[in-house]
Short mmCIF file of C-alpha atoms in Angstrom, two decimals:
data_model
loop_
_atom_site.label_atom_id
_atom_site.label_comp_id
_atom_site.label_asym_id
_atom_site.label_seq_id
_atom_site.Cartn_x
_atom_site.Cartn_y
_atom_site.Cartn_z
CA MET W 1 0.00 0.00 0.00
CA ILE W 2 1.36 3.40 -0.94
CA ARG W 3 1.98 5.60 2.04
CA THR W 4 4.33 8.19 0.50
CA ARG W 5 6.28 8.32 -2.76
CA VAL W 6 8.24 11.44 -3.74
CA THR W 7 8.75 12.30 -7.43
CA GLY W 8 10.49 15.62 -7.94
CA ARG W 9 8.40 18.34 -6.30
CA ARG W 10 5.39 16.03 -6.10
CA VAL W 11 4.47 13.60 -3.38
CA THR W 12 1.96 10.79 -3.85
CA ARG W 13 0.59 9.49 -0.60
CA THR W 14 -2.42 8.04 1.15
CA VAL W 15 -5.05 10.66 2.00
CA LEU W 16 -5.74 11.33 5.67
CA SER W 17 -9.28 11.42 7.06
CA VAL W 18 -8.83 15.04 8.18
CA GLU W 19 -8.29 16.00 4.52
CA ALA W 20 -11.77 14.91 3.40
CA GLU W 21 -13.01 18.50 3.05
CA THR W 22 -10.03 19.48 0.89
CA VAL W 23 -10.56 16.42 -1.31
CA ALA W 24 -14.30 17.13 -1.61
CA GLU W 25 -13.55 20.70 -2.71
CA LEU W 26 -11.10 19.49 -5.38
CA HIS W 27 -13.69 16.92 -6.52
CA ALA W 28 -16.37 19.64 -6.79
CA ARG W 29 -14.10 21.88 -8.91
CA ALA W 30 -13.23 19.03 -11.27
CA ARG W 31 -16.78 17.67 -11.46
CA ALA W 32 -18.25 21.07 -12.29
CA THR W 33 -16.28 21.12 -15.56
CA TYR W 34 -18.21 18.30 -17.23
CA TYR W 35 -21.74 19.34 -16.31
CA PRO W 36 -22.64 22.14 -18.77
CA ALA W 37 -25.62 23.22 -16.67
CA GLY W 38 -23.72 22.85 -13.39
CA ALA W 39 -23.18 19.78 -11.23
CA PRO W 40 -26.46 18.29 -10.02
CA GLN W 41 -27.31 18.88 -6.39
CA ASP W 42 -28.55 15.46 -5.30
CA GLY W 43 -28.10 16.02 -1.58
CA THR W 44 -24.87 14.00 -1.34
CA ASP W 45 -22.67 15.08 1.54
CA TRP W 46 -19.40 14.81 -0.39
CA VAL W 47 -17.21 15.50 2.64
CA ALA W 48 -18.81 12.55 4.45
CA ALA W 49 -18.63 10.41 1.30
CA TRP W 50 -14.91 11.12 0.88
CA ARG W 51 -14.25 10.57 4.58
CA GLY W 52 -16.01 7.21 4.27
CA ALA W 53 -13.87 6.25 1.26
CA ILE W 54 -10.69 7.33 3.06
CA GLU W 55 -11.55 5.36 6.19
CA ARG W 56 -12.67 2.15 4.42
CA PRO W 57 -10.37 -0.69 5.44
CA ASP W 58 -10.91 -2.37 2.05
CA GLY W 59 -10.19 0.70 -0.09
CA GLN W 60 -7.50 3.20 -0.79
CA VAL W 61 -7.50 6.90 -1.54
CA LEU W 62 -4.28 8.38 -2.92
CA CYS W 63 -3.44 12.02 -3.48
CA THR W 64 -0.74 13.98 -5.19
CA VAL W 65 0.60 16.93 -3.23
CA HIS W 66 2.37 19.64 -5.20
CA GLU W 67 3.97 22.56 -3.39
CA GLY W 68 2.11 21.68 -0.20
CA ARG W 69 -1.36 21.43 -1.76
CA ILE W 70 -3.47 18.40 -2.74
CA VAL W 71 -3.87 18.75 -6.51
CA ALA W 72 -5.02 15.25 -7.55
CA VAL W 73 -6.88 12.39 -5.92
CA ALA W 74 -7.83 8.80 -6.76
CA SER W 75 -10.07 6.34 -4.92
CA PHE W 76 -10.24 2.60 -5.61
CA ARG W 77 -11.23 -0.75 -4.10
CA THR W 78 -12.85 -4.02 -5.03
CA ALA W 79 -16.49 -3.30 -5.82
CA GLU W 80 -19.12 -5.29 -3.97
CA GLY W 81 -19.65 -8.66 -5.70
CA ALA W 82 -16.64 -8.24 -8.02
CA PRO W 83 -13.89 -10.86 -8.29
CA ALA W 84 -10.99 -10.37 -5.88
CA ASP W 85 -8.56 -9.72 -8.75
CA THR W 86 -10.66 -6.81 -10.05
CA VAL W 87 -10.37 -3.27 -8.72
CA LYS W 88 -12.74 -0.40 -9.40
CA LEU W 89 -11.43 3.12 -9.84
CA PHE W 90 -14.24 5.13 -8.25
CA GLN W 91 -12.69 8.57 -8.60
CA LEU W 92 -9.67 10.17 -10.26
CA HIS W 93 -9.63 13.95 -10.26
CA VAL W 94 -7.03 16.62 -10.94
CA ASP W 95 -7.58 20.21 -9.91
CA PRO W 96 -8.58 22.00 -13.16
CA ASP W 97 -5.86 24.61 -12.50
CA HIS W 98 -3.34 21.78 -12.97
CA TRP W 99 -4.72 20.03 -16.05
CA ARG W 100 -2.25 19.11 -18.79
CA THR W 101 0.70 19.13 -16.37
CA GLY W 102 1.15 15.35 -16.12
CA LEU W 103 -0.42 15.02 -12.66
CA GLY W 104 -3.27 12.80 -13.87
CA THR W 105 -0.89 10.54 -15.77
CA ALA W 106 1.44 10.29 -12.80
CA LEU W 107 -1.39 9.46 -10.40
CA HIS W 108 -2.84 6.91 -12.83
CA THR W 109 0.61 5.28 -13.01
CA GLU W 110 0.76 5.13 -9.20
CA CYS W 111 -2.67 3.47 -9.13
CA VAL W 112 -1.63 0.87 -11.72
CA GLU W 113 1.55 0.11 -9.78
CA GLN W 114 -0.51 -0.37 -6.61
CA TRP W 115 -2.99 -2.61 -8.42
CA ARG W 116 -0.15 -4.78 -9.72
CA ALA W 117 1.37 -5.00 -6.25
CA ASP W 118 -2.05 -6.07 -4.94
CA GLY W 119 -2.33 -8.80 -7.61
CA ARG W 120 -5.15 -7.14 -9.54
CA ARG W 121 -5.63 -8.26 -13.13
CA THR W 122 -8.49 -6.02 -14.21
CA ALA W 123 -9.66 -2.51 -13.34
CA THR W 124 -13.05 -0.98 -14.09
CA LEU W 125 -14.52 2.50 -13.89
CA ASP W 126 -17.58 4.53 -14.86
CA VAL W 127 -17.00 7.77 -16.75
CA HIS W 128 -19.69 10.39 -17.38
CA VAL W 129 -20.71 10.19 -21.07
CA ASP W 130 -20.39 13.97 -21.48
CA ASN W 131 -16.89 14.06 -20.00
CA GLU W 132 -14.96 13.87 -23.29
CA ARG W 133 -11.72 15.05 -21.67
CA ALA W 134 -11.77 12.17 -19.16
CA ARG W 135 -12.87 9.65 -21.78
CA ASP W 136 -9.90 10.69 -23.95
CA PHE W 137 -7.55 10.53 -20.94
CA TYR W 138 -8.57 6.96 -20.15
CA ALA W 139 -8.51 5.84 -23.80
CA ARG W 140 -4.90 7.08 -24.13
CA ARG W 141 -3.97 4.87 -21.19
CA GLY W 142 -5.58 1.73 -22.60
CA TRP W 143 -9.04 1.75 -21.01
CA LEU W 144 -11.68 0.22 -23.30
CA PRO W 145 -15.48 0.03 -23.20
CA ASP W 146 -16.52 -2.90 -21.01
CA PRO W 147 -17.81 -5.61 -23.39
CA GLU W 148 -19.82 -7.20 -20.56
CA ASN W 149 -21.68 -3.94 -19.88
CA PRO W 150 -22.37 -2.12 -23.16
CA PRO W 151 -24.01 1.29 -22.93
CA VAL W 152 -27.77 1.50 -23.13
CA ALA W 153 -29.67 4.48 -24.54
CA GLY W 154 -30.08 7.11 -21.84
CA ASP W 155 -27.09 5.97 -19.75
CA HIS W 156 -25.21 8.80 -18.10
CA HIS W 157 -22.05 6.75 -17.65
CA LEU W 158 -19.87 4.58 -19.85
CA LEU W 159 -18.28 1.54 -18.23
CA LEU W 160 -14.60 1.05 -19.03
CA ARG W 161 -12.20 -1.84 -18.41
CA TYR W 162 -8.41 -1.90 -18.11
CA ALA W 163 -6.12 -4.94 -18.32
CA VAL W 164 -3.78 -4.30 -15.38
CA ALA W 165 -1.78 -7.49 -15.87
CA THR W 166 -0.89 -6.65 -19.48
CA ALA W 167 -0.44 -2.88 -19.21
CA SER W 168 3.01 -1.62 -20.15
CA ALA W 169 5.21 0.11 -17.62
CA GLY W 170 4.47 3.80 -17.24
CA GLU W 171 0.79 3.52 -18.16
#
């Protein structure tokens, strides 16, 4: 399990429970970019949701800290009912002020390295259908539409799959 890994001026580490509010704020900024009419207000307490993800004994939440500030975050675990060698990437967000700086790629690489260390063979995720930037990001890293869960008309999310065991180094 990653606790801390330093790469240049960046540090990738496990998120602390007391940082849930900071992570929720970063998530809100990133999420707002792919909802043209504004992110839906469904009553979710995102600070509590992130704190729950951080504190889950069966999950992991990583962050990238750059110049003392959390600028990227990723949350993953085995989804309920999924095979033990499959991991689900629930969230991967980079602060929009830091897009196109390599932070997302670096954090994705850290996730893949952790999944390999944990013996995962497959990763899955849901990406919002209107989030072209994220869809392109994942496609460039080898994520493909999940053949077992093709999209259905009216779906808001596309299910993607990633072959962890066969991914090349640096993905």
